[in-house]
GROMACS .gro file of C-alpha atoms in nm:
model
  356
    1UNK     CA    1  -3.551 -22.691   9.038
    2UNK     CA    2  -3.625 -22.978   9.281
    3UNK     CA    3  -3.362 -23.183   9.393
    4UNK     CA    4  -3.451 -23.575   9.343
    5UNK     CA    5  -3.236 -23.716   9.659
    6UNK     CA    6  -3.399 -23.429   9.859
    7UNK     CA    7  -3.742 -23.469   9.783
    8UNK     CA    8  -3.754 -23.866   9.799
    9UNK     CA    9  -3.552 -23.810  10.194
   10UNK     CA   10  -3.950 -23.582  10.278
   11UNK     CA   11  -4.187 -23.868  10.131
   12UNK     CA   12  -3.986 -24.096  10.315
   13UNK     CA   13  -4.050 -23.909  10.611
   14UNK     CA   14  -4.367 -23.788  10.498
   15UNK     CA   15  -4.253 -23.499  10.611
   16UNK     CA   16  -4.584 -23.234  10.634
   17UNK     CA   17  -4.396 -22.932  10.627
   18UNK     CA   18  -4.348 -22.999  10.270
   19UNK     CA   19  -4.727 -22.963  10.167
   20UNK     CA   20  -4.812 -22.715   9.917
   21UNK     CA   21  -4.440 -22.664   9.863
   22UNK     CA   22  -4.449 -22.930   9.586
   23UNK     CA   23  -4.580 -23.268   9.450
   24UNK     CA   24  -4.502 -23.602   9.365
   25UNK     CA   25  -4.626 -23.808   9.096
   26UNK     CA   26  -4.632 -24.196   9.057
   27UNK     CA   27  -4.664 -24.305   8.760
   28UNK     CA   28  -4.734 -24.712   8.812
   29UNK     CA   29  -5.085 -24.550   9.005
   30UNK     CA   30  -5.154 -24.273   8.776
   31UNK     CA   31  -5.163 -24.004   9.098
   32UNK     CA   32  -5.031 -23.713   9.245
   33UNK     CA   33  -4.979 -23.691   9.616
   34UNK     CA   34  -4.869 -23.452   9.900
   35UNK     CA   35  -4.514 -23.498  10.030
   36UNK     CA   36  -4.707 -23.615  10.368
   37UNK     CA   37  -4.919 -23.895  10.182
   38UNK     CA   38  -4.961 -24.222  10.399
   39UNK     CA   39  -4.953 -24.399  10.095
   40UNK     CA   40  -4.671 -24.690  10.045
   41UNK     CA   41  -4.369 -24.541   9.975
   42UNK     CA   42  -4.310 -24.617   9.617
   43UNK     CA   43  -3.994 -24.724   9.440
   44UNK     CA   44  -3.743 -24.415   9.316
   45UNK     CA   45  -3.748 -24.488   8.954
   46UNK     CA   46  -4.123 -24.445   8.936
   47UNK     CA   47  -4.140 -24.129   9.100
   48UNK     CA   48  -4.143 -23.773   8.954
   49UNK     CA   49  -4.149 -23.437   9.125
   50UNK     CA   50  -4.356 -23.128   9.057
   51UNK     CA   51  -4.362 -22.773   9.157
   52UNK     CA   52  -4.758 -22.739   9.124
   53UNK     CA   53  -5.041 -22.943   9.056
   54UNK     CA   54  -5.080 -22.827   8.704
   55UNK     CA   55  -4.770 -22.992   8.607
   56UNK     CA   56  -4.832 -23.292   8.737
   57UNK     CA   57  -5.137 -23.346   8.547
   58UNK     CA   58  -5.026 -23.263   8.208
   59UNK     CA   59  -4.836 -23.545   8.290
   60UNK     CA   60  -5.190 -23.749   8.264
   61UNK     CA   61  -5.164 -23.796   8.675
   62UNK     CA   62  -5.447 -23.750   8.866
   63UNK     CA   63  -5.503 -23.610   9.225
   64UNK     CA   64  -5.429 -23.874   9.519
   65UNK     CA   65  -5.780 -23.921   9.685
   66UNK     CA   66  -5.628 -24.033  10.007
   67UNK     CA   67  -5.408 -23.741  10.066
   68UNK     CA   68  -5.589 -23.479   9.860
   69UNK     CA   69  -5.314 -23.278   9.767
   70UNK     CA   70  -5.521 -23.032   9.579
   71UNK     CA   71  -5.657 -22.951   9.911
   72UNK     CA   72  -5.307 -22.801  10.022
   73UNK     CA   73  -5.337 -22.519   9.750
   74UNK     CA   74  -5.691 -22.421   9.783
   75UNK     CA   75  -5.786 -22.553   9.419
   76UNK     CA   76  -5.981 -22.890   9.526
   77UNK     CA   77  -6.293 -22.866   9.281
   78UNK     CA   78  -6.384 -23.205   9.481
   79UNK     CA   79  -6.381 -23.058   9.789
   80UNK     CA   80  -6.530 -22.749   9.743
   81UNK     CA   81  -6.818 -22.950   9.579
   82UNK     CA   82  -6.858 -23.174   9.938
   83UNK     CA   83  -6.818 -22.909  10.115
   84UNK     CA   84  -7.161 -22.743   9.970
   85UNK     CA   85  -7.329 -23.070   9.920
   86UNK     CA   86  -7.246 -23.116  10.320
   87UNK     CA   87  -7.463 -22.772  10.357
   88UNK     CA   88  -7.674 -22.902  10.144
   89UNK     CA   89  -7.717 -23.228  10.351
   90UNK     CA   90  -7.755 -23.051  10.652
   91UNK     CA   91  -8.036 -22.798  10.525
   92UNK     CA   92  -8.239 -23.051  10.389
   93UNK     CA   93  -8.173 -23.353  10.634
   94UNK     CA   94  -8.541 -23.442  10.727
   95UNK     CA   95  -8.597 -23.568  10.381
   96UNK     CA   96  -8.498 -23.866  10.228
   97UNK     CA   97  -8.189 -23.757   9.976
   98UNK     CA   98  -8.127 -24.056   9.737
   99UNK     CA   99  -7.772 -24.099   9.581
  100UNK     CA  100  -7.879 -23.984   9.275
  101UNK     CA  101  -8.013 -23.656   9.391
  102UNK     CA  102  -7.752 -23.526   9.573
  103UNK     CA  103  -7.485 -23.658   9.270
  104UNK     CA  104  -7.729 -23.413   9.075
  105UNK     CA  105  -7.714 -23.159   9.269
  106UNK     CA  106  -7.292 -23.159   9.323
  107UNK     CA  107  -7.266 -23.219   8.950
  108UNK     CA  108  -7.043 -23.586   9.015
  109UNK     CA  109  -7.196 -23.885   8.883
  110UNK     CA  110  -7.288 -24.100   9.195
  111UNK     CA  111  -6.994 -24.330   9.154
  112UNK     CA  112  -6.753 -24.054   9.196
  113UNK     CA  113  -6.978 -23.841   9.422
  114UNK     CA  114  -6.941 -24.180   9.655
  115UNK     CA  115  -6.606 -24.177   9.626
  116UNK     CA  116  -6.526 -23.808   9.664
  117UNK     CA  117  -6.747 -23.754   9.911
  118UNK     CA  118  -6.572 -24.042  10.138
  119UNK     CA  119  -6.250 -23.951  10.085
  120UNK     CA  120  -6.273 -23.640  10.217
  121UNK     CA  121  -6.563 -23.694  10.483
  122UNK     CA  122  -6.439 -24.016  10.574
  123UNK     CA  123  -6.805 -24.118  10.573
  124UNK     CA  124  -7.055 -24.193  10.264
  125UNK     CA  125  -7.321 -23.948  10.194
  126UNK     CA  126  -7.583 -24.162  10.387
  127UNK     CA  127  -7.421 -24.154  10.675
  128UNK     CA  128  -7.299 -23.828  10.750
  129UNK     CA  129  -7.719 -23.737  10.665
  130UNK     CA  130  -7.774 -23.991  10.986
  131UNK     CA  131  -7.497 -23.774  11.167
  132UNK     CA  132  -7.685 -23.473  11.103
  133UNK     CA  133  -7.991 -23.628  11.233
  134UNK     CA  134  -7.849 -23.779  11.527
  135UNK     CA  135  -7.685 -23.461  11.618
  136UNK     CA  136  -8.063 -23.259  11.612
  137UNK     CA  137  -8.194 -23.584  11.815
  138UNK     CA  138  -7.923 -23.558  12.060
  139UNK     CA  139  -8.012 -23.179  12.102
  140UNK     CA  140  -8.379 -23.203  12.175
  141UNK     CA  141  -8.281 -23.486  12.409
  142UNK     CA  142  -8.060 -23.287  12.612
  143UNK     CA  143  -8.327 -23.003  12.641
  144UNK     CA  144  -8.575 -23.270  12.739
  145UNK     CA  145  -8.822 -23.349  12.445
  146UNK     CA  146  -9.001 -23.660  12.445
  147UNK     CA  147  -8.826 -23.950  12.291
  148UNK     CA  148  -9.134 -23.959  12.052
  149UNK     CA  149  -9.144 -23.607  11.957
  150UNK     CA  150  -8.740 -23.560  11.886
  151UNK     CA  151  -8.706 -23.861  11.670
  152UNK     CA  152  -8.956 -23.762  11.372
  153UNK     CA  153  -8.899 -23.402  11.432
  154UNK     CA  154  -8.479 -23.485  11.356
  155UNK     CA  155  -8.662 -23.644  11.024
  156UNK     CA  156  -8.639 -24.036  11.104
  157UNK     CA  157  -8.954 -24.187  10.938
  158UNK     CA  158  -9.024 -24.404  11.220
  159UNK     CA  159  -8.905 -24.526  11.579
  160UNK     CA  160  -8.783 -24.854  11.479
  161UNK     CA  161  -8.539 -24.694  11.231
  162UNK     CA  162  -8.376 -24.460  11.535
  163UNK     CA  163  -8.333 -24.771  11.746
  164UNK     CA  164  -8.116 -24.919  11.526
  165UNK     CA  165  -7.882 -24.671  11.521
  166UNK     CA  166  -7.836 -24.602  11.834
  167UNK     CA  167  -7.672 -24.894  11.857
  168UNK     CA  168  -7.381 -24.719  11.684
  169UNK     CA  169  -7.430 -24.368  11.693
  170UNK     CA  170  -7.620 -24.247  11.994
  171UNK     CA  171  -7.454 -24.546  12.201
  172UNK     CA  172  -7.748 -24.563  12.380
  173UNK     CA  173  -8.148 -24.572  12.327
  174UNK     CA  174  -8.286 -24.220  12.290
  175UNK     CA  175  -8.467 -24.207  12.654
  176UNK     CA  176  -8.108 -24.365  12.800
  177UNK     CA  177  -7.929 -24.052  12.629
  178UNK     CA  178  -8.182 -23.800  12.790
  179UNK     CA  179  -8.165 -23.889  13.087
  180UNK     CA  180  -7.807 -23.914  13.141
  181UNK     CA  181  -7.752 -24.303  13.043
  182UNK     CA  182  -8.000 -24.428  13.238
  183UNK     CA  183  -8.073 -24.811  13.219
  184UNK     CA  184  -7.702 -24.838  13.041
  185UNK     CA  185  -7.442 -25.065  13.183
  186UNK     CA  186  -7.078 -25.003  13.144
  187UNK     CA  187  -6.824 -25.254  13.293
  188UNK     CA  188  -6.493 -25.105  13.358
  189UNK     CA  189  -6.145 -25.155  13.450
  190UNK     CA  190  -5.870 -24.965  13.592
  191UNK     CA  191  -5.468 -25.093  13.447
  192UNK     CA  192  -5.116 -24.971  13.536
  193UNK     CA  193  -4.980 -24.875  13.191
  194UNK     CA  194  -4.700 -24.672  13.052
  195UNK     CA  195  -4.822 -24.352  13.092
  196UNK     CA  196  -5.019 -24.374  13.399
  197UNK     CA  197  -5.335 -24.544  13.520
  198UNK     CA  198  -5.580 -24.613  13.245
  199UNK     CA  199  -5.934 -24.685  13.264
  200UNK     CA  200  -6.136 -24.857  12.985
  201UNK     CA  201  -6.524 -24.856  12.952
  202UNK     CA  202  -6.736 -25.046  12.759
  203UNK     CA  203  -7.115 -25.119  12.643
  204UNK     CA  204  -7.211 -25.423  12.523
  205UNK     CA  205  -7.115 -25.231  12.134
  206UNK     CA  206  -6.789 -25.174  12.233
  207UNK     CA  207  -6.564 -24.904  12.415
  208UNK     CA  208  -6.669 -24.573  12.477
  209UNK     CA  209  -6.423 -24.480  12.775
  210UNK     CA  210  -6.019 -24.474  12.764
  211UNK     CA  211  -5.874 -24.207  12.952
  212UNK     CA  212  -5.567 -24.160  13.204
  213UNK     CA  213  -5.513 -23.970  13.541
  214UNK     CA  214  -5.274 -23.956  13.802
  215UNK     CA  215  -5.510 -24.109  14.058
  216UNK     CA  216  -5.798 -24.398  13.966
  217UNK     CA  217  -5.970 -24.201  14.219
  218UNK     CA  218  -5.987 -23.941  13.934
  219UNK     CA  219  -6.043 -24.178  13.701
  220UNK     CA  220  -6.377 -24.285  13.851
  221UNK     CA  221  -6.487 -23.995  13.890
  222UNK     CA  222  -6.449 -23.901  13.534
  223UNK     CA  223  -6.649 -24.194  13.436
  224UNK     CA  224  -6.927 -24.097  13.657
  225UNK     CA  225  -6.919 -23.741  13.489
  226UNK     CA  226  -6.967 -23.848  13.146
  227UNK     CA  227  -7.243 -24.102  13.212
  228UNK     CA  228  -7.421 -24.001  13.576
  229UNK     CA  229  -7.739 -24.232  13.563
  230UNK     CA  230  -7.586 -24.502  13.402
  231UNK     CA  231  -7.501 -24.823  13.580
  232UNK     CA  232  -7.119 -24.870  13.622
  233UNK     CA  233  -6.979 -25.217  13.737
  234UNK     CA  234  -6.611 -25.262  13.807
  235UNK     CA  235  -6.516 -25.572  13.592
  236UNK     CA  236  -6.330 -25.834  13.823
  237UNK     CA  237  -6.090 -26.119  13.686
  238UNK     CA  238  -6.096 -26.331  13.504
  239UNK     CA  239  -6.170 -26.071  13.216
  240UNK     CA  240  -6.408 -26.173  12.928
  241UNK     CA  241  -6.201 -26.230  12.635
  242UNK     CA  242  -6.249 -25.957  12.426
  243UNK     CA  243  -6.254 -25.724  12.714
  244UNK     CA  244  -5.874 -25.867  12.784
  245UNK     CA  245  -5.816 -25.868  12.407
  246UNK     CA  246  -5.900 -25.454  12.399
  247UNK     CA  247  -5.694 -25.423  12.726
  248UNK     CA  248  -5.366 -25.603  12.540
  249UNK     CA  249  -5.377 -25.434  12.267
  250UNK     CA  250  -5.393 -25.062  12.438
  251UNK     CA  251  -5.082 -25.209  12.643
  252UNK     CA  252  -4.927 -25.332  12.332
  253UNK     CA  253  -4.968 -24.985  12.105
  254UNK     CA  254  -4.847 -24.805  12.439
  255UNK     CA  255  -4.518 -24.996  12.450
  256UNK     CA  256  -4.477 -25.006  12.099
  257UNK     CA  257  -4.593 -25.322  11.989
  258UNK     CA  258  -4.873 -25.260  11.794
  259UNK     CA  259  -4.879 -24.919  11.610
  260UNK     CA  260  -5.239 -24.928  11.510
  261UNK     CA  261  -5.525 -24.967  11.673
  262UNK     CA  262  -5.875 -25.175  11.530
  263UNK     CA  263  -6.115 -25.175  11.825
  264UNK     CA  264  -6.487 -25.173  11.832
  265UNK     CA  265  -6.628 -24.829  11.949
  266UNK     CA  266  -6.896 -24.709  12.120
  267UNK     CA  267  -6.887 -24.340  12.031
  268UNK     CA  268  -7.140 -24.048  12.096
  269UNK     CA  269  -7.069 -23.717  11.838
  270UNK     CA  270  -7.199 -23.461  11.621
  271UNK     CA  271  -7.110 -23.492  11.265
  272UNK     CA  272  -6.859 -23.274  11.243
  273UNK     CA  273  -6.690 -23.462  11.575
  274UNK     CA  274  -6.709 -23.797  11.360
  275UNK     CA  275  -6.502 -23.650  11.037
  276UNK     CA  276  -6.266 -23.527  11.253
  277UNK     CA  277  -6.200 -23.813  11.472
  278UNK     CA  278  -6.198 -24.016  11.156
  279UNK     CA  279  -5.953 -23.827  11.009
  280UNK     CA  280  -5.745 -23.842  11.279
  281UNK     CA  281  -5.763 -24.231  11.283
  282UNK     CA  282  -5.593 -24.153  10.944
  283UNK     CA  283  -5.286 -24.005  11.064
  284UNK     CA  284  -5.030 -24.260  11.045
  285UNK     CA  285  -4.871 -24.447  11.379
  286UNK     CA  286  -4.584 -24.173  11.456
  287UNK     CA  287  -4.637 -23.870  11.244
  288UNK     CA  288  -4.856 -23.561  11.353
  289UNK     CA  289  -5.020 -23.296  11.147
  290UNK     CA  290  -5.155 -22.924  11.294
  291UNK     CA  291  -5.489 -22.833  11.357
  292UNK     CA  292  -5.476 -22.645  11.033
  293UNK     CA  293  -5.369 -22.935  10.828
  294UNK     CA  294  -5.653 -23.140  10.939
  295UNK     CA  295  -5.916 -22.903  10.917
  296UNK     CA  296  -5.810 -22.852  10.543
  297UNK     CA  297  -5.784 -23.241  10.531
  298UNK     CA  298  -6.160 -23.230  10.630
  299UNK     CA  299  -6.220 -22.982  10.389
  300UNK     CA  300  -6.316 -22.691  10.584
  301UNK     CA  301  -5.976 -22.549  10.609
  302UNK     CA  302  -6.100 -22.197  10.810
  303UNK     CA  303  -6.197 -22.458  11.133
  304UNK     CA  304  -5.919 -22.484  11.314
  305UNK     CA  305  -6.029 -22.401  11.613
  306UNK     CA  306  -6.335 -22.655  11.598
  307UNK     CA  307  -6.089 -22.908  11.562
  308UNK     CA  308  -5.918 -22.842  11.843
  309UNK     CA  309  -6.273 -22.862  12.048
  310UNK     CA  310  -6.313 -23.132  11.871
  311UNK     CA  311  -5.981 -23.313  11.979
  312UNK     CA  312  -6.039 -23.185  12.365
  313UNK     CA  313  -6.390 -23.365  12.329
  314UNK     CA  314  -6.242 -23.713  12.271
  315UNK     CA  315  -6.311 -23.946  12.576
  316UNK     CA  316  -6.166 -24.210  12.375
  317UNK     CA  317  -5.799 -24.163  12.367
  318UNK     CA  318  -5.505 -24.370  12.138
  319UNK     CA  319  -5.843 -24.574  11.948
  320UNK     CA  320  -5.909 -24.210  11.884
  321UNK     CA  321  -5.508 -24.053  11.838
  322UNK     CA  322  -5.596 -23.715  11.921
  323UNK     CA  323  -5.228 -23.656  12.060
  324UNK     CA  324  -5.146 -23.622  11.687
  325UNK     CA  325  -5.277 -23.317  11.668
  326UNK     CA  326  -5.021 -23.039  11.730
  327UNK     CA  327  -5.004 -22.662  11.690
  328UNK     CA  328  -4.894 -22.504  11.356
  329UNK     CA  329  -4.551 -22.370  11.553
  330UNK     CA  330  -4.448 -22.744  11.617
  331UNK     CA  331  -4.559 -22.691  11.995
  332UNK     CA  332  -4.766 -22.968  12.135
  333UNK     CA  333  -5.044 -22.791  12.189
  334UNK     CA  334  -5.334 -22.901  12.494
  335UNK     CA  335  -5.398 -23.207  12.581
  336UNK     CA  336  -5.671 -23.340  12.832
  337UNK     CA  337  -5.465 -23.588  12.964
  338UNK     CA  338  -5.154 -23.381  13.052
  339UNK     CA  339  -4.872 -23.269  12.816
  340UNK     CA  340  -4.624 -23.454  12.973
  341UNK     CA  341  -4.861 -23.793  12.876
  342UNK     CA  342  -4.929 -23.639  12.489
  343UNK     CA  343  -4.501 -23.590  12.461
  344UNK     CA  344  -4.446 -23.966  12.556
  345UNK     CA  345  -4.680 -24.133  12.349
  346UNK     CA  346  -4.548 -23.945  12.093
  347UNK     CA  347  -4.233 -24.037  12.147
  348UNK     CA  348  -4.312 -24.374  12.168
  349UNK     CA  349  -4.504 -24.369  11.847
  350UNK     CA  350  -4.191 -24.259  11.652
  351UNK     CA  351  -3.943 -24.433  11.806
  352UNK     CA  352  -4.167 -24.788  11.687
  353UNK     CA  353  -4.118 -24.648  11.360
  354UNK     CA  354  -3.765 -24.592  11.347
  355UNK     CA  355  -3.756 -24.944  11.521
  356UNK     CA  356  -3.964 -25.081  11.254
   0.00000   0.00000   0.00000
């Protein structure tokens, strides 16, 4: 038997270690959620508890498409279906793939193939095929194809169409991104903050540098790493105003004023980077989940271990929390930026909440 007091005290907490041990059901939303579900907490008297997932829908409740409880137990049809349909996607990315195909081919009508399929990607069908795409035209970049050549050989249908997205997903124009950023700008600034000096970077599309050291010497070099051809101004005062805006609201999240962060990114990735730093963006202000948990929130629960390279890849720290990422054991687990740094923000994060 559950205990009512009990279980109400681990939603309230949304306590993780509770997943897959059982369920709760609300019945003003018609769902079934994880203990851990970011979800509102809802009111006591319309909450009901359940040892498995089968119980909880012969109660006419459906599975939570936020949390994906179903996911905790192995038994998501939904997920195994995306899963396949992502293999699909990814063997057959160089053709055009209509909604309505690929809805046929996972057996979902295309409304809930739309909706599935971003709940547990975190992206619609359409764009995780650009992801795929982008990720085979970054790869023949990087081993020096012609601009020309990689972009209908990654299966774009013409040049003009690739332009546009690099805007947002190659961050840069194709020949740029071969040849190590060339003709990109990125103004940047070094602050004091909580944890250390920070330095934020920025296109003209939006951030695509926040990371701490113990010396801005570090820090520059870093920069210079990441993007070696590209052009790199320091910013000097007075800031622009959304530069200043980005810059207050880091400081702000860091001291505990502002526990989630909307800022406009300017992010290079592979697909399966993308769903996991999305997911992460997920995790609520103050909690953490393992490397497990969010590679079975992704729905490819056996890749843990690409989640953690995918959390050491992020150049983009607290837009992109990868800090909430900790081992199964409750240890912190690496951190690019220093233990020490991923144990205060933390601490930080949860001590706004009990604040709040």
């Amino acid at each position: 038997m559950l205990d009512f007091d009990t279980c109400y005290a681990a939603i309230e907490r949304r306590d993780a270690s509770q997943n897959g041990q059982w369920f709760f059901g609300v019945l003003t939303t018609g769902v079934y959620c994880r203990p851990s579900c970011p979800a509102r907490l809802p009111l006591k008297k319309n909450v009901r508890f359940y040892q498995t997932p089968q119980q909880a829908e012969a109660d006419g409740l459906r599975a939570c498409l936020r949390c994906r409880p179903l996911a905790t137990v192995g038994a998501d049809p939904n997920m195994q279906r995306v899963t396949r349909l992502c293999e699909f996607i990814e063997a057959h990315a160089q053709q055009t793939l209509s909604l309505a195909a690929l809805a046929s081919e996972a057996g979902l009508s295309p409304f809930h193939l739309q909706r599935s399929f971003k709940a547990i990607t975190g992206v619609s069908p359409k764009q995780f095929q650009q992801s795929v795409r982008m990720k085979r035209l970054k790869a023949s970049l990087r081993e020096g194809e012609e601009a020309t050549n990689a972009i209908f050989d990654a299966g774009y249908g013409s040049l003009s169409r690739v332009y546009e997205q690099a805007d947002t997903r190659l961050g840069m124009t194709p020949i740029a991104y071969r040849n190590g950023g060339a003709n990109m700008t990125i103004t940047h600034v070094t602050v004091e903050s909580p944890v250390g000096p920070m330095m934020i970077g920025a296109t003209d599309r939006g951030l695509c540098f926040i990371q701490f050291a113990d010396d801005v010497k570090d820090l520059t070099g870093m920069l210079q790493k990441e993007y070696p051809n590209a052009e790199l101004i320091a910013m000097e005062k007075p800031y622009p105003p959304s530069f200043d805006s980005w810059m207050e609201a880091l400081n702000n999240h860091l001291c505990g004023h502002q526990p989630h962060l909307d800022l406009p990114l300017d992010i290079r990735a592979t697909a399966f980077q993308l769903k996991v730093w999305h997911y992460l963006q997920m995790i609520p202000c103050g909690q953490v989940q393992s490397y497990s948990e969010v590679a079975a929130g992704i729905g490819q629960p056996t890749a843990a271990r690409a989640v953690a390279r995918a959390c050491a890849s992020n150049k983009i720290a607290l837009a992109i929390p990868c800090h909430r990422v900790i081992r199964g054991t409750g240890e912190l687990g690496g951190y690019r930026w220093g233990i020490e740094r991923k144990r205060v923000i933390i601490d930080r994060e949860r001590r706004f909440n009990k604040v709040k």
